[in-house]
């Protein structure tokens, strides 16, 4: 019995979270801060994509630290409605270019479920690289719809999945 418990414990302890990475929603064409109407729609859509009835089992959500002047707010605004839906608080403790901070949070995570990271698109490859992929992909400048799947041991993005948000995708 004790041996069985140990085996089970080892199996659970080694179930590292899958990391999913997304870009923030669409930006206004006039260059102002925050999300455009489309970006706000995408944020609502993500409640379905990653919500409680999805297969993603999101247990933790990260977005880059927003600035008090309204800059760097898009990633947070993109996942905040989803976080509310899941009863989670978005972790904004890592700033835009502090990719090792993100990797530390992932490596330290011992909660249940998987981790969703929302960032500026140029940072997504950097985060993947920091996690251990020495040939990280490049997120296309004009796209907003991809979910990257980066399973443990985080050495390769194994899938690009379309968020499939009605009326928004490329
Ligand atoms: C720019 O676009 C955003 C979103 O579409 C809008 O909320 C904002 O008022 C616009 N700003 C200016 C200066 O036109
Ligand atoms: C991760 O864990 C290490 C060792 O316990 C700790 O020193 C570090 O502060 C943690 N980092 C984060 C981002 O939680
Ligand atoms: C990474 O994943 C992609 C997509 O599944 C696959 O085509 C590729 O061979 C993988 N690369 C490595 C180094 O495992």
Short mmCIF file of C-alpha atoms and ligand atoms in Angstrom, two decimals:
data_model
loop_
_atom_site.label_atom_id
_atom_site.label_comp_id
_atom_site.label_asym_id
_atom_site.label_seq_id
_atom_site.Cartn_x
_atom_site.Cartn_y
_atom_site.Cartn_z
CA UNK A 1 0.00 0.00 0.00
CA UNK A 2 2.76 2.35 0.96
CA UNK A 3 4.66 1.52 -2.19
CA UNK A 4 1.56 2.14 -4.28
CA UNK A 5 1.15 5.56 -2.63
CA UNK A 6 4.73 6.40 -3.40
CA UNK A 7 4.32 5.39 -7.02
CA UNK A 8 1.15 7.44 -7.32
CA UNK A 9 2.82 10.40 -5.67
CA UNK A 10 5.74 10.19 -8.08
CA UNK A 11 3.35 10.03 -11.03
CA UNK A 12 1.41 13.08 -9.84
CA UNK A 13 4.54 15.03 -8.97
CA UNK A 14 5.98 14.45 -12.43
CA UNK A 15 2.84 15.67 -14.20
CA UNK A 16 4.34 19.01 -15.18
CA UNK A 17 1.87 21.53 -16.57
CA UNK A 18 1.50 22.08 -20.29
CA UNK A 19 2.30 25.69 -21.14
CA UNK A 20 -0.02 27.40 -23.64
CA UNK A 21 1.04 30.74 -25.10
CA UNK A 22 -1.16 33.32 -26.81
CA UNK A 23 -0.79 36.85 -28.13
CA UNK A 24 -2.99 39.64 -26.77
CA UNK A 25 -6.08 40.68 -28.74
CA UNK A 26 -6.18 43.12 -31.66
CA UNK A 27 -4.96 46.69 -31.17
CA UNK A 28 -6.68 49.90 -32.28
CA UNK A 29 -5.52 51.06 -35.73
CA UNK A 30 -5.21 54.63 -34.40
CA UNK A 31 -2.28 53.60 -32.22
CA UNK A 32 -3.95 54.19 -28.86
CA UNK A 33 -3.46 51.89 -25.86
CA UNK A 34 -5.67 48.97 -24.97
CA UNK A 35 -7.68 46.61 -27.16
CA UNK A 36 -9.76 47.48 -30.22
CA UNK A 37 -13.39 46.37 -30.50
CA UNK A 38 -12.07 43.19 -32.14
CA UNK A 39 -9.57 42.67 -29.35
CA UNK A 40 -12.33 42.99 -26.77
CA UNK A 41 -14.37 40.42 -28.71
CA UNK A 42 -11.40 38.08 -28.70
CA UNK A 43 -11.05 38.47 -24.94
CA UNK A 44 -14.69 37.42 -24.58
CA UNK A 45 -14.19 34.52 -27.02
CA UNK A 46 -11.29 33.20 -24.94
CA UNK A 47 -13.74 32.51 -22.11
CA UNK A 48 -15.11 29.74 -24.35
CA UNK A 49 -11.80 28.66 -25.85
CA UNK A 50 -10.07 28.05 -22.50
CA UNK A 51 -13.08 28.06 -20.16
CA UNK A 52 -14.26 25.41 -17.72
CA UNK A 53 -15.88 23.36 -20.50
CA UNK A 54 -12.78 23.29 -22.66
CA UNK A 55 -10.16 20.55 -22.56
CA UNK A 56 -7.36 22.95 -21.64
CA UNK A 57 -7.66 22.64 -17.86
CA UNK A 58 -6.11 26.06 -17.18
CA UNK A 59 -5.03 26.39 -13.55
CA UNK A 60 -2.79 29.45 -13.81
CA UNK A 61 -2.69 32.55 -16.02
CA UNK A 62 0.15 35.00 -16.61
CA UNK A 63 0.30 38.36 -18.40
CA UNK A 64 3.08 40.95 -18.52
CA UNK A 65 2.93 43.69 -15.88
CA UNK A 66 0.72 46.58 -17.08
CA UNK A 67 2.11 50.10 -16.67
CA UNK A 68 0.20 52.72 -14.72
CA UNK A 69 -0.03 54.96 -17.82
CA UNK A 70 -2.10 52.37 -19.71
CA UNK A 71 0.76 50.87 -21.73
CA UNK A 72 1.36 47.10 -21.70
CA UNK A 73 -2.25 46.58 -20.68
CA UNK A 74 -3.38 44.47 -23.65
CA UNK A 75 -2.22 41.05 -22.46
CA UNK A 76 -3.91 41.53 -19.10
CA UNK A 77 -7.12 42.83 -20.69
CA UNK A 78 -7.10 39.86 -23.07
CA UNK A 79 -7.13 37.19 -20.34
CA UNK A 80 -8.90 38.99 -17.49
CA UNK A 81 -12.44 37.93 -18.53
CA UNK A 82 -11.25 34.33 -18.82
CA UNK A 83 -9.56 34.49 -15.41
CA UNK A 84 -12.83 35.68 -13.90
CA UNK A 85 -14.67 32.84 -15.61
CA UNK A 86 -12.21 30.34 -14.14
CA UNK A 87 -12.07 31.98 -10.72
CA UNK A 88 -8.34 32.74 -11.13
CA UNK A 89 -6.25 35.87 -10.60
CA UNK A 90 -3.91 36.84 -13.44
CA UNK A 91 -0.27 36.77 -12.34
CA UNK A 92 1.25 40.04 -13.60
CA UNK A 93 4.44 39.80 -11.54
CA UNK A 94 6.79 39.50 -14.53
CA UNK A 95 7.54 42.56 -16.64
CA UNK A 96 7.50 42.61 -20.44
CA UNK A 97 11.10 41.54 -21.06
CA UNK A 98 11.77 39.58 -17.86
CA UNK A 99 11.51 36.19 -19.54
CA UNK A 100 13.52 34.42 -16.86
CA UNK A 101 10.90 35.56 -14.33
CA UNK A 102 8.27 33.80 -16.44
CA UNK A 103 10.38 30.64 -16.66
CA UNK A 104 10.88 30.69 -12.88
CA UNK A 105 7.14 30.89 -12.28
CA UNK A 106 6.56 27.97 -14.67
CA UNK A 107 9.35 25.89 -13.17
CA UNK A 108 8.11 26.60 -9.63
CA UNK A 109 4.47 25.88 -10.37
CA UNK A 110 3.11 23.09 -8.23
CA UNK A 111 -0.62 23.76 -8.52
CA UNK A 112 -3.09 21.76 -10.57
CA UNK A 113 -3.92 22.27 -14.22
CA UNK A 114 -2.00 23.90 -17.03
CA UNK A 115 -0.50 27.36 -17.50
CA UNK A 116 -1.69 30.01 -19.98
CA UNK A 117 0.70 32.85 -20.85
CA UNK A 118 -0.49 35.96 -22.70
CA UNK A 119 2.16 38.41 -23.94
CA UNK A 120 3.22 40.70 -26.74
CA UNK A 121 3.93 38.53 -29.76
CA UNK A 122 7.67 39.24 -29.89
CA UNK A 123 8.00 38.06 -26.31
CA UNK A 124 6.34 34.68 -26.98
CA UNK A 125 9.36 33.21 -28.77
CA UNK A 126 11.65 34.64 -26.08
CA UNK A 127 9.63 32.96 -23.33
CA UNK A 128 9.63 29.64 -25.18
CA UNK A 129 13.39 29.95 -25.59
CA UNK A 130 13.88 30.76 -21.92
CA UNK A 131 11.84 27.66 -21.05
CA UNK A 132 14.27 25.49 -23.00
CA UNK A 133 13.55 25.54 -26.77
CA UNK A 134 16.73 26.48 -28.59
CA UNK A 135 14.88 26.85 -31.91
CA UNK A 136 11.80 28.83 -30.85
CA UNK A 137 9.24 29.76 -33.51
CA UNK A 138 8.40 33.35 -34.54
CA UNK A 139 4.85 34.53 -34.00
CA UNK A 140 3.63 36.28 -37.21
CA UNK A 141 3.27 40.09 -36.87
CA UNK A 142 -0.17 40.16 -38.46
CA UNK A 143 -1.81 37.27 -36.58
CA UNK A 144 -3.60 37.17 -33.24
CA UNK A 145 -5.22 33.77 -33.31
CA UNK A 146 -2.59 31.15 -32.50
CA UNK A 147 -2.33 29.01 -29.40
CA UNK A 148 1.15 27.56 -29.02
CA UNK A 149 1.37 24.29 -27.11
CA UNK A 150 4.65 23.82 -25.21
CA UNK A 151 4.55 20.60 -23.20
CA UNK A 152 7.13 19.56 -20.59
CA UNK A 153 10.16 19.41 -20.88
CA UNK A 154 9.48 22.63 -22.86
CA UNK A 155 11.95 21.97 -25.65
CA UNK A 156 9.53 22.35 -28.57
CA UNK A 157 6.28 24.08 -29.51
CA UNK A 158 4.41 21.02 -30.71
CA UNK A 159 1.22 22.62 -32.04
CA UNK A 160 -0.19 25.86 -33.41
CA UNK A 161 -3.94 25.77 -32.80
CA UNK A 162 -6.39 28.34 -34.16
CA UNK A 163 -8.42 29.99 -31.38
CA UNK A 164 -11.31 29.89 -33.86
CA UNK A 165 -12.95 33.07 -32.64
CA UNK A 166 -15.93 33.74 -34.94
CA UNK A 167 -15.30 36.59 -37.37
CA UNK A 168 -11.81 37.33 -36.06
CA UNK A 169 -9.42 34.75 -37.38
CA UNK A 170 -7.13 34.98 -40.35
C1 LIG B 1 -8.69 54.95 -30.93
O1 LIG B 1 -9.43 53.75 -31.04
C2 LIG B 1 -9.92 53.29 -29.80
C3 LIG B 1 -10.52 51.90 -30.00
O2 LIG B 1 -11.09 51.71 -31.25
C4 LIG B 1 -10.92 54.28 -29.26
O3 LIG B 1 -11.46 53.82 -28.04
C5 LIG B 1 -10.20 55.59 -29.02
O4 LIG B 1 -11.11 56.58 -28.60
C6 LIG B 1 -9.51 56.08 -30.29
N1 LIG B 1 -8.66 57.20 -29.94
C7 LIG B 1 -8.55 58.28 -30.71
C8 LIG B 1 -7.59 59.31 -30.20
O5 LIG B 1 -9.18 58.42 -31.73
C1 LIG B 2 11.14 29.84 -7.37
O1 LIG B 2 11.63 29.01 -6.37
C2 LIG B 2 12.91 29.39 -5.93
C3 LIG B 2 13.43 28.32 -5.00
O2 LIG B 2 12.43 27.93 -4.12
C4 LIG B 2 12.82 30.76 -5.27
O3 LIG B 2 14.08 31.17 -4.82
C5 LIG B 2 12.30 31.76 -6.28
O4 LIG B 2 12.09 33.01 -5.66
C6 LIG B 2 11.01 31.28 -6.89
N1 LIG B 2 10.70 32.15 -7.99
C7 LIG B 2 9.46 32.56 -8.25
C8 LIG B 2 9.32 33.44 -9.43
O5 LIG B 2 8.50 32.24 -7.59
C1 LIG B 3 8.54 20.15 -32.83
O1 LIG B 3 7.15 19.99 -33.05
C2 LIG B 3 6.82 20.06 -34.44
C3 LIG B 3 5.30 20.06 -34.56
O2 LIG B 3 4.74 18.92 -33.99
C4 LIG B 3 7.45 18.90 -35.17
O3 LIG B 3 7.15 18.99 -36.54
C5 LIG B 3 8.95 18.97 -34.97
O4 LIG B 3 9.54 17.85 -35.55
C6 LIG B 3 9.32 19.03 -33.51
N1 LIG B 3 10.74 19.29 -33.37
C7 LIG B 3 11.49 18.63 -32.49
C8 LIG B 3 12.93 19.05 -32.45
O5 LIG B 3 11.05 17.76 -31.76
#
